CSV table of C-alpha atoms in Angstrom, one decimal:
chain,number,residue,atom,x,y,z
X,29,MET,CA,96.5,86.4,114.4
X,30,ALA,CA,94.9,89.3,112.5
X,31,THR,CA,93.6,92.8,113.3
X,32,LEU,CA,90.1,93.7,112.4
X,33,GLU,CA,89.2,97.4,112.2
X,34,VAL,CA,85.6,98.6,112.7
X,35,LEU,CA,84.5,102.2,112.0
X,36,ALA,CA,81.0,103.2,113.3
X,37,GLN,CA,79.0,106.1,114.5
X,38,ASP,CA,79.8,106.3,118.2
X,39,ARG,CA,76.9,105.2,120.5
X,40,ALA,CA,76.3,103.5,123.8
X,41,GLY,CA,76.6,99.7,123.6
X,42,LEU,CA,78.6,99.7,120.3
X,43,LEU,CA,81.6,97.8,121.6
X,44,ARG,CA,79.3,95.3,123.4
X,45,ASP,CA,77.3,94.7,120.2
X,46,VAL,CA,80.5,94.1,118.1
X,47,MET,CA,81.9,91.8,120.8
X,48,GLN,CA,78.7,89.8,120.9
X,49,VAL,CA,78.9,89.1,117.2
X,50,VAL,CA,82.6,88.0,117.6
X,51,ALA,CA,81.5,85.7,120.5
X,52,GLU,CA,78.6,84.3,118.5
X,53,ALA,CA,81.1,83.4,115.8
X,54,GLY,CA,83.0,81.4,118.4
X,55,LYS,CA,85.9,83.8,118.6
X,56,SER,CA,87.4,85.8,121.4
X,57,ALA,CA,89.5,88.9,121.2
X,58,LEU,CA,93.1,88.6,122.1
X,59,GLY,CA,93.3,92.4,122.4
X,60,SER,CA,91.3,95.5,121.6
X,61,GLU,CA,91.7,99.2,121.2
X,62,THR,CA,88.9,101.7,120.9
X,63,ARG,CA,89.3,105.4,119.9
X,64,ILE,CA,86.8,108.1,119.5
X,65,LEU,CA,87.3,110.3,116.4
X,66,GLY,CA,84.7,113.0,116.6
X,67,PRO,CA,81.4,111.4,115.9
X,68,LEU,CA,83.0,108.1,114.9
X,69,ALA,CA,84.4,105.2,117.0
X,70,ARG,CA,87.3,103.1,115.7
X,71,ILE,CA,87.6,99.6,117.2
X,72,ARG,CA,90.6,97.4,116.5
X,73,LEU,CA,90.3,93.8,117.6
X,74,ARG,CA,93.2,91.2,117.5
X,75,LEU,CA,91.7,87.9,116.7
X,76,THR,CA,92.8,84.4,115.7
X,77,VAL,CA,90.8,83.5,112.6
X,78,GLN,CA,91.3,81.2,109.6
X,79,ASP,CA,91.3,82.7,106.2
X,80,GLY,CA,87.9,81.1,105.4
X,81,GLU,CA,86.3,82.7,108.4
X,82,ARG,CA,87.3,86.3,107.7
X,83,GLU,CA,84.6,87.3,105.2
X,84,SER,CA,81.7,85.9,107.2
X,85,LEU,CA,82.9,87.7,110.4
X,86,VAL,CA,83.2,91.0,108.4
X,87,GLN,CA,79.6,90.6,107.1
X,88,ALA,CA,78.2,89.8,110.5
X,89,ILE,CA,79.9,92.8,112.1
X,90,LYS,CA,78.6,95.0,109.2
X,91,SER,CA,75.1,94.1,110.3
X,92,VAL,CA,75.6,95.8,113.7
X,93,LYS,CA,73.7,99.1,114.1
X,94,SER,CA,75.8,102.2,113.2
X,95,VAL,CA,78.7,100.2,111.7
X,96,GLN,CA,80.0,101.9,108.5
X,97,GLU,CA,83.1,100.0,107.6
X,98,VAL,CA,84.9,96.8,108.6
X,99,ARG,CA,88.3,95.7,107.2
X,100,TRP,CA,91.3,93.6,108.1
X,101,VAL,CA,94.4,95.7,108.6
């Protein structure tokens, strides 16, 4: 299990869009936490992923509108 952190400009539908990318990758979140930090949203997702899947998931989430940073923590 690993934790993925997404920082993005807060907007309606952001969490839905990120979770759609996760679902399209064939993954499901084991847990999530979302915090609003001024104009930014921080989303942390706990996922079960293989090492070889991590980079492709990061790149896919980076393509979501308003996402600024994606990293494993």
